[in-house]
C-alpha cells in the first residue's frame, strides 16, 4: 500500500544548501523564515495566529535513499536510524517545532528555523504542551551529546 | 508533485473504533499498545531503547477528504483546520508523542497511546527536549479548552 501526499506550501529560509545549516531549531534561535501556504489551503490558517509555536511536517526533498544505521551529527558512532533525526529515512518526512511570529494573508513568519530553503510543506499542527510535552525524559545515546546541539552545524553527510 | 510513502510497521492499540478514543496521549495515560516494525526496517531500531519517549508519524488511514474549517472535540466553534489536530487533513499524517517502555525484537511496547488499532506507521523519531520542547508557549483558542483535554473522548465527527 502506498500513501500519496502533496505539498500545501513552500518553506523559505536563509539556508540554500545543507552544509552549514543548524541541525535542529535549538541551534537556529533567531533565524527567520517564511512559509507560503498555497491559495487553496489558506482558509485552514484561521485561528492559527493565537499559537506561539507550530509543528511543521515537511518533505526532505533532497534526501535520496537511506541507511538503517547512520553516524549522526552529534556523535561518532553508527546509530540505528530511528534513534536519530537524520533526513534520509524510509519515509523522508521532517518535523520541526518553530516559533510563529505572525501571519499575513497566506504567509507565515516563523523563527528558529532549521529547514532548507524551498522545502515542500506537508502539514501544520498547533503545538500544545498537554499533547506534545511529556515529562521524565531519557534520551539514550544523545544524553551527553545533546548538551552540544546548539553549537553543531550540518555537513554534507546526508546529501 | 506527489510524494509517495509506504508503511514501515503497524500500530496495535485497544481502540478498534474512533468513538470513545482519547483525543490525545494526555487522555490516554497508562493505555498500552505495541508497534510491529516490519522485518526489513528493524536494524534501524538499534539505540532507540535508550529513549523514554518517541514521536510517531502515522497515516490517518480512516480519514477521507477534509474541510478547511472544523469544530474540534475541545470546542463548539469552527476553527481553521491547521489550528487543530483533526485527522481529516490535506495530508492525513498523524503525530503522537508516546512513552517507550521496551523493545523486543521488532516489537515496541508503548504507553499513552491515542491511536486507532491497525494504524500504518510511517516514521519513528526520538523525542529530544532540546529539539521538541519550546518555552513561552501560547495556545490561542485552546487556551481554556486544553485544561479539559484529559476528560474528552472522540465521537464520530471525523469519520
mmCIF file of N, CA, C and O in Angstrom, chain B residues 4 9 30 33 37 55 57 62-63 66 73-74 79 81 84 87 91 102 115 122 127 137 141 144 151 153 157:
data_model
loop_
_atom_site.group_PDB
_atom_site.id
_atom_site.type_symbol
_atom_site.label_atom_id
_atom_site.label_comp_id
_atom_site.label_asym_id
_atom_site.label_seq_id
_atom_site.Cartn_x
_atom_site.Cartn_y
_atom_site.Cartn_z
ATOM 1 N N UNK B 4 5.415 9.865 -2.393
ATOM 2 C CA UNK B 4 4.867 8.547 -2.068
ATOM 3 C C UNK B 4 5.506 7.985 -0.805
ATOM 4 O O UNK B 4 6.725 7.995 -0.658
ATOM 5 N N UNK B 9 5.540 -0.276 9.433
ATOM 6 C CA UNK B 9 5.073 -1.128 10.524
ATOM 7 C C UNK B 9 3.608 -0.865 10.793
ATOM 8 O O UNK B 9 2.962 -0.103 10.065
ATOM 9 N N UNK B 30 -1.363 5.665 30.557
ATOM 10 C CA UNK B 30 -1.432 4.279 31.006
ATOM 11 C C UNK B 30 -1.977 3.320 29.955
ATOM 12 O O UNK B 30 -1.858 2.112 30.106
ATOM 13 N N UNK B 33 0.067 -0.068 24.118
ATOM 14 C CA UNK B 33 -0.057 -0.561 22.762
ATOM 15 C C UNK B 33 1.266 -1.169 22.332
ATOM 16 O O UNK B 33 2.244 -1.162 23.090
ATOM 17 N N UNK B 37 7.300 -3.434 13.848
ATOM 18 C CA UNK B 37 8.086 -2.842 12.761
ATOM 19 C C UNK B 37 8.421 -3.961 11.772
ATOM 20 O O UNK B 37 8.878 -5.035 12.173
ATOM 21 N N UNK B 55 8.516 9.971 18.979
ATOM 22 C CA UNK B 55 7.498 10.645 18.166
ATOM 23 C C UNK B 55 7.101 9.678 17.059
ATOM 24 O O UNK B 55 7.952 9.209 16.309
ATOM 25 N N UNK B 57 5.007 9.115 13.600
ATOM 26 C CA UNK B 57 4.252 9.673 12.476
ATOM 27 C C UNK B 57 3.511 8.502 11.845
ATOM 28 O O UNK B 57 4.092 7.435 11.637
ATOM 29 N N UNK B 62 -8.151 6.008 8.198
ATOM 30 C CA UNK B 62 -9.609 6.038 8.056
ATOM 31 C C UNK B 62 -10.128 7.390 7.597
ATOM 32 O O UNK B 62 -11.326 7.549 7.415
ATOM 33 N N UNK B 63 -9.214 8.369 7.439
ATOM 34 C CA UNK B 63 -9.650 9.703 7.036
ATOM 35 C C UNK B 63 -9.853 9.772 5.529
ATOM 36 O O UNK B 63 -9.009 9.326 4.764
ATOM 37 N N UNK B 66 -11.261 16.310 3.524
ATOM 38 C CA UNK B 66 -11.024 17.244 4.624
ATOM 39 C C UNK B 66 -11.853 18.498 4.399
ATOM 40 O O UNK B 66 -12.290 18.781 3.282
ATOM 41 N N UNK B 73 -12.930 18.641 18.875
ATOM 42 C CA UNK B 73 -13.523 17.983 20.037
ATOM 43 C C UNK B 73 -13.570 18.916 21.241
ATOM 44 O O UNK B 73 -14.443 18.821 22.076
ATOM 45 N N UNK B 74 -12.571 19.799 21.349
ATOM 46 C CA UNK B 74 -12.458 20.623 22.550
ATOM 47 C C UNK B 74 -13.228 21.933 22.460
ATOM 48 O O UNK B 74 -13.063 22.797 23.296
ATOM 49 N N UNK B 79 -13.054 26.105 13.648
ATOM 50 C CA UNK B 79 -11.678 26.625 13.696
ATOM 51 C C UNK B 79 -10.972 26.257 12.404
ATOM 52 O O UNK B 79 -11.294 25.254 11.767
ATOM 53 N N UNK B 81 -8.541 24.503 10.073
ATOM 54 C CA UNK B 81 -8.042 23.129 10.200
ATOM 55 C C UNK B 81 -6.628 23.064 10.762
ATOM 56 O O UNK B 81 -6.313 22.238 11.624
ATOM 57 N N UNK B 84 -5.926 23.067 14.439
ATOM 58 C CA UNK B 84 -6.459 21.905 15.160
ATOM 59 C C UNK B 84 -5.609 20.669 14.861
ATOM 60 O O UNK B 84 -4.770 20.689 13.953
ATOM 61 N N UNK B 87 -8.012 14.739 12.340
ATOM 62 C CA UNK B 87 -7.361 13.770 11.448
ATOM 63 C C UNK B 87 -7.630 13.967 9.956
ATOM 64 O O UNK B 87 -6.842 13.494 9.140
ATOM 65 N N UNK B 91 -2.940 16.342 3.909
ATOM 66 C CA UNK B 91 -2.035 15.200 4.018
ATOM 67 C C UNK B 91 -2.312 14.529 5.369
ATOM 68 O O UNK B 91 -1.889 15.035 6.408
ATOM 69 N N UNK B 102 9.685 -0.650 26.256
ATOM 70 C CA UNK B 102 10.782 -1.563 25.920
ATOM 71 C C UNK B 102 10.640 -2.029 24.474
ATOM 72 O O UNK B 102 9.585 -1.890 23.860
ATOM 73 N N UNK B 115 -4.097 6.167 19.509
ATOM 74 C CA UNK B 115 -4.060 5.829 18.078
ATOM 75 C C UNK B 115 -4.979 4.634 17.832
ATOM 76 O O UNK B 115 -5.110 3.755 18.676
ATOM 77 N N UNK B 122 4.531 5.335 9.781
ATOM 78 C CA UNK B 122 5.364 5.917 8.725
ATOM 79 C C UNK B 122 6.781 6.230 9.186
ATOM 80 O O UNK B 122 7.724 6.129 8.419
ATOM 81 N N UNK B 127 12.345 11.441 20.789
ATOM 82 C CA UNK B 127 11.922 12.722 21.370
ATOM 83 C C UNK B 127 13.087 13.329 22.136
ATOM 84 O O UNK B 127 13.625 12.702 23.048
ATOM 85 N N UNK B 137 5.034 29.411 25.759
ATOM 86 C CA UNK B 137 4.001 28.914 24.841
ATOM 87 C C UNK B 137 2.698 29.709 24.963
ATOM 88 O O UNK B 137 2.274 30.038 26.054
ATOM 89 N N UNK B 141 -6.905 29.525 20.663
ATOM 90 C CA UNK B 141 -8.272 29.113 21.009
ATOM 91 C C UNK B 141 -8.289 27.972 22.025
ATOM 92 O O UNK B 141 -9.277 27.773 22.730
ATOM 93 N N UNK B 144 -8.233 27.929 26.965
ATOM 94 C CA UNK B 144 -9.166 27.472 28.000
ATOM 95 C C UNK B 144 -9.435 25.979 27.882
ATOM 96 O O UNK B 144 -9.368 25.224 28.842
ATOM 97 N N UNK B 151 -10.280 14.829 29.869
ATOM 98 C CA UNK B 151 -11.599 14.248 30.085
ATOM 99 C C UNK B 151 -12.380 14.040 28.799
ATOM 100 O O UNK B 151 -13.488 13.533 28.817
ATOM 101 N N UNK B 153 -13.295 12.556 25.041
ATOM 102 C CA UNK B 153 -13.113 11.401 24.164
ATOM 103 C C UNK B 153 -13.639 11.747 22.783
ATOM 104 O O UNK B 153 -14.408 12.690 22.605
ATOM 105 N N UNK B 157 -17.324 12.469 14.675
ATOM 106 C CA UNK B 157 -17.410 13.592 13.745
ATOM 107 C C UNK B 157 -16.359 13.561 12.639
ATOM 108 O O UNK B 157 -16.533 14.185 11.611
#
